[in-house]
C-alpha cells in the first residue's frame, strides 16, 4: 500500500485483510461469522463505531477480544443436530452476537452472547453429568456438551464448519501455481495461512477458559494471549502463547496513604522467579486435574522463562502458559505494529516463515534452529535497510511515543508509539517479489561473523559475543534472541538464502508456463543442498547443483570488498 501512496499517515483503514486484527471484520470473514436465527439480533455497526475501531490501539483491540471471549461458551455438539433449534435453545438465555462451528475430533460451536448474564443463566440450567464407574470433578466451566435426544435427530443439514488447519504444502503449491505473478503468490500465501477471525476468537476463548481455573486462586488475574496469536503473523495451527498476568493485583495494592492502612500477609519466595515457578506449578496442577479438555500437562519450570505446556483438545491448540512475561507481550505489540505499517511486511514474513519451515530451517521442536520470532526480526531489519526504508527503527517508534505510551519493564525501556497515525512512512515502491529476492541476497551476503542485527538502531552493529547469530533483543538490549542458533544451522540458512536468491534470478522459474511449480512455489521444493530426491525434481529443468551454486556465488553481489565465498568460509570457521 505504502508503495503507491508515497509519504502517508497510517490508519488501519485500507489495509484489507489486516482489518481482522482490528476487529473491523473484512467482508469475506463477516459472512463466515454467522448470526442467523430469528431469535438472534443481528448487530449493525454504526459508522461512528466503525471509525472508532479503525484507530484502535493494540491494547484496545486485545481488550475487546478478551471481553468478547468472557461472554462466550464452547460447546461440543453431537454428530447430528439441528442448528436452528440449537440456537433457539441457547437464545432463551440471551441475545447471541455471533457463533460458528468447527470440527476437531468432533463438532464444536463457539457462541458469543451479548452479555455475561446470559452465561450465568446458561450455567444455571446446565447439569453436571452423571458418570458411571467414575466420578466427575464438579467444576462448572464454559466448556459444555450438547445433549440431543435421539428422537429429534431427523435429517437436518449440518452447519458449515470453519476450517482451523493450515493448507498442506501440496495445497499451497497448487494454489500458488495458479497465480499470475510472484506478488500475487505472496499475497495469496498470506491469506491462505493467516489466522481467521474465528480462529483468533477461539484462541481468546481458550485463554478465558484457563483464566476461570487460575481465577480460583487469583480472582483478579488475566490470562492473555501473546506471540503469533496477536502479533499479526500467526499461521493457522500455531501454538497459543499465554501469559498469566497478575499485575492488576499488584497495581490495586499500591494505594498509599499517610494514615492507618492494612496490608495482606503473604508467603514469600526466594526470588521473583521462584514465586513464578511456584504459582505456575500450582496452576499447572489445577489445569491437569480440573481443566476439562486439557491433556498432556507438562510443567517446564526450569526453562529461562518457566512455563506450563498442555494440549487443549476441544480446540486442538498446543498451549504454553507463562507468567510474569510482560516484555514478551510488548514484543508482540511491536511486531503487530510493524505488521500493520505496510502490507508487504506480512507478505514477506509469511513467505519467509513458510520457506524456512519447508526447508526445516525452523522446527516445532526446540533446538539450535532459528525461530519464527528471530526470522520475523530479520525481515523487519531487512526492511529497515531499504532505500528509502520501508519500516522505521525502534528508536524512531520510541521518539514518536506520547506520555501515555511510556513503559518500563524490569528496568528496560519498552516505550513505543501506540497511535499508528503518528508514523510517517517514506515512499518506497519495491514490489514484494523484489523484496523477497533481495531478502535472500541480503542474508546470503550478511557478515554474520562480525555483525549483529539491531532493529532498535536499524543498523548492523559489531557483534558483542561469538555466538553464530546475534539478533539483539528489541527491549532487553543486552540479550540475544538467537543465542540458541549454532553455526551449522546458520550455514544452512545462508546456503538456502543463496540458493533461493539464485533460483529467483533464473528466467525459467519466473515463467509460469516453463516450470511447475513456478515462482515462490518452486522455492518450497526440497533444496539441492539438502538431500536426495531433490536433484531429480529440479535437474530436469535446471543445471546440476555444483555449477548452479558456483554460478550463484558469481552472480551474487560482492559486498564491502569481500566475496560471498569468503564470508561463507568465515562463518563456517567459527
Ligand atoms: P510461532 O512459531 O508461530 O509460535 O511464533 P511466535 O512468535 O508465537 O513464537 P514463540 O511461540 O516461539 O514465542 C512467543 C513469543 O515469545 C514471541 O512472539 C516473542 O514475543 C517471544 N519470544 C520468543 N522467543 C524469544 C526470545 O528469544 N527472546 C524474547 N525476548 N522473546 C521471545
Ligand atoms: Mg507461538
CSV table of N, CA and C and ligand atoms in Angstrom, one decimal, residues 226-229 231 233-235 238-241 304 320 325 327-333 335 353 363 371-374 376 473-476 479-484, ligand 1:
chain,number,residue,atom,x,y,z
A,226,UNK,N,-0.3,-14.0,23.7
A,226,UNK,CA,0.7,-13.1,23.1
A,226,UNK,C,1.3,-13.9,22.0
A,227,UNK,N,2.5,-13.5,21.5
A,227,UNK,CA,3.1,-14.2,20.3
A,227,UNK,C,2.3,-14.1,19.1
A,228,UNK,N,2.4,-15.2,18.3
A,228,UNK,CA,1.8,-15.1,17.0
A,228,UNK,C,0.2,-15.1,17.0
A,229,UNK,N,-0.4,-15.4,18.1
A,229,UNK,CA,-1.9,-15.2,18.1
A,229,UNK,C,-2.3,-13.8,17.9
A,231,UNK,N,0.3,-11.1,17.1
A,231,UNK,CA,1.2,-10.1,16.5
A,231,UNK,C,1.0,-9.9,15.0
A,233,UNK,N,1.2,-12.1,12.7
A,233,UNK,CA,2.0,-13.1,11.9
A,233,UNK,C,1.6,-14.5,12.2
A,234,UNK,N,0.5,-14.7,12.9
A,234,UNK,CA,0.1,-16.1,13.3
A,234,UNK,C,-0.4,-16.9,12.0
A,235,UNK,N,0.0,-18.1,12.0
A,235,UNK,CA,-0.4,-19.0,11.0
A,235,UNK,C,-1.3,-20.1,11.6
A,238,UNK,N,-0.6,-22.6,14.6
A,238,UNK,CA,0.5,-22.2,15.5
A,238,UNK,C,0.0,-22.3,17.0
A,239,UNK,N,1.0,-22.4,17.9
A,239,UNK,CA,0.6,-22.6,19.3
A,239,UNK,C,0.0,-21.3,19.9
A,240,UNK,N,-0.6,-21.5,21.1
A,240,UNK,CA,-1.2,-20.4,21.8
A,240,UNK,C,-0.3,-20.0,22.9
A,241,UNK,N,0.4,-18.9,22.8
A,241,UNK,CA,1.3,-18.5,23.9
A,241,UNK,C,0.4,-17.6,24.9
A,304,UNK,N,14.4,-20.9,30.9
A,304,UNK,CA,14.7,-19.4,31.1
A,304,UNK,C,13.4,-18.7,31.4
A,320,UNK,N,1.1,-22.8,25.7
A,320,UNK,CA,2.2,-22.6,26.5
A,320,UNK,C,1.8,-21.4,27.5
A,325,UNK,N,5.7,-12.1,32.2
A,325,UNK,CA,6.4,-12.1,31.0
A,325,UNK,C,6.0,-10.9,30.1
A,327,UNK,N,7.6,-8.4,28.9
A,327,UNK,CA,8.4,-7.9,27.8
A,327,UNK,C,7.9,-8.7,26.5
A,328,UNK,N,7.6,-10.0,26.7
A,328,UNK,CA,7.2,-10.7,25.5
A,328,UNK,C,5.9,-10.1,24.9
A,329,UNK,N,5.0,-9.7,25.8
A,329,UNK,CA,3.8,-9.0,25.3
A,329,UNK,C,4.1,-7.8,24.6
A,330,UNK,N,5.1,-7.0,25.1
A,330,UNK,CA,5.5,-5.8,24.4
A,330,UNK,C,6.1,-6.1,23.0
A,331,UNK,N,6.9,-7.2,23.0
A,331,UNK,CA,7.4,-7.6,21.7
A,331,UNK,C,6.3,-8.0,20.7
A,332,UNK,N,5.2,-8.6,21.2
A,332,UNK,CA,4.1,-8.9,20.3
A,332,UNK,C,3.5,-7.6,19.8
A,333,UNK,N,3.4,-6.6,20.7
A,333,UNK,CA,2.8,-5.3,20.2
A,333,UNK,C,3.7,-4.7,19.2
A,335,UNK,N,5.7,-6.2,17.0
A,335,UNK,CA,5.6,-6.9,15.7
A,335,UNK,C,4.2,-6.6,15.1
A,353,UNK,N,8.7,-17.3,6.5
A,353,UNK,CA,8.5,-18.3,7.5
A,353,UNK,C,8.1,-19.6,6.9
A,363,UNK,N,11.7,-25.3,13.3
A,363,UNK,CA,11.1,-26.6,13.7
A,363,UNK,C,10.2,-26.3,14.8
A,371,UNK,N,14.3,-19.4,15.2
A,371,UNK,CA,12.9,-19.5,15.5
A,371,UNK,C,12.1,-18.5,14.6
A,372,UNK,N,10.8,-18.7,14.6
A,372,UNK,CA,10.0,-17.8,13.8
A,372,UNK,C,10.1,-16.3,14.3
A,373,UNK,N,10.3,-16.2,15.6
A,373,UNK,CA,10.4,-14.8,16.1
A,373,UNK,C,11.7,-14.2,15.6
A,374,UNK,N,12.8,-14.9,15.6
A,374,UNK,CA,14.1,-14.4,15.0
A,374,UNK,C,13.9,-14.1,13.6
A,376,UNK,N,11.3,-13.2,12.0
A,376,UNK,CA,10.5,-12.0,11.8
A,376,UNK,C,11.3,-10.8,12.1
A,473,UNK,N,17.9,-8.5,21.3
A,473,UNK,CA,16.5,-8.5,21.8
A,473,UNK,C,16.0,-7.0,21.7
A,474,UNK,N,14.9,-6.8,21.1
A,474,UNK,CA,14.5,-5.4,20.9
A,474,UNK,C,14.3,-4.6,22.2
A,475,UNK,N,13.9,-5.2,23.3
A,475,UNK,CA,13.7,-4.5,24.5
A,475,UNK,C,14.7,-4.8,25.6
A,476,UNK,N,15.1,-6.1,25.7
A,476,UNK,CA,16.1,-6.4,26.7
A,476,UNK,C,17.4,-6.4,25.9
A,479,UNK,N,20.4,-8.8,25.6
A,479,UNK,CA,20.2,-10.3,25.3
A,479,UNK,C,20.2,-10.5,23.7
A,480,UNK,N,20.5,-11.7,23.4
A,480,UNK,CA,20.5,-12.1,22.0
A,480,UNK,C,19.3,-13.1,21.8
A,481,UNK,N,18.4,-12.8,20.9
A,481,UNK,CA,17.2,-13.6,20.8
A,481,UNK,C,17.5,-14.9,20.1
A,482,UNK,N,18.7,-15.0,19.4
A,482,UNK,CA,19.0,-16.2,18.6
A,482,UNK,C,20.3,-16.9,19.2
A,483,UNK,N,20.5,-16.8,20.5
A,483,UNK,CA,21.6,-17.4,21.2
A,483,UNK,C,21.7,-18.9,20.9
A,484,UNK,N,20.5,-19.5,20.8
A,484,UNK,CA,20.4,-20.9,20.6
A,484,UNK,C,20.9,-21.4,19.3
B,1,LIG,P1,5.1,-19.3,16.3
B,1,LIG,O1,6.3,-20.1,15.9
B,1,LIG,O2,4.2,-19.1,15.2
B,1,LIG,O3,4.5,-19.8,17.6
B,1,LIG,O4,5.7,-17.8,16.6
B,1,LIG,P2,5.7,-16.9,17.9
B,1,LIG,O5,6.0,-15.5,17.5
B,1,LIG,O6,4.5,-17.1,18.7
B,1,LIG,O7,7.0,-17.5,18.7
B,1,LIG,P3,7.1,-18.4,20.0
B,1,LIG,O8,5.8,-19.2,20.3
B,1,LIG,O9,8.3,-19.1,19.9
B,1,LIG,O10,7.2,-17.3,21.1
B,1,LIG,C1,6.2,-16.4,21.5
B,1,LIG,C2,6.6,-15.0,21.7
B,1,LIG,O11,7.6,-15.0,22.7
B,1,LIG,C3,7.3,-14.4,20.5
B,1,LIG,O12,6.4,-13.8,19.6
B,1,LIG,C4,8.1,-13.3,21.2
B,1,LIG,O13,7.3,-12.2,21.5
B,1,LIG,C5,8.6,-14.0,22.4
B,1,LIG,N1,9.9,-14.7,22.2
B,1,LIG,C6,10.1,-15.8,21.7
B,1,LIG,N2,11.4,-16.1,21.7
B,1,LIG,C7,12.0,-15.1,22.3
B,1,LIG,C8,13.3,-14.8,22.6
B,1,LIG,O14,14.3,-15.5,22.3
B,1,LIG,N3,13.5,-13.6,23.3
B,1,LIG,C9,12.5,-12.8,23.5
B,1,LIG,N4,12.7,-11.6,24.2
B,1,LIG,N5,11.2,-13.0,23.3
B,1,LIG,C10,11.0,-14.2,22.6
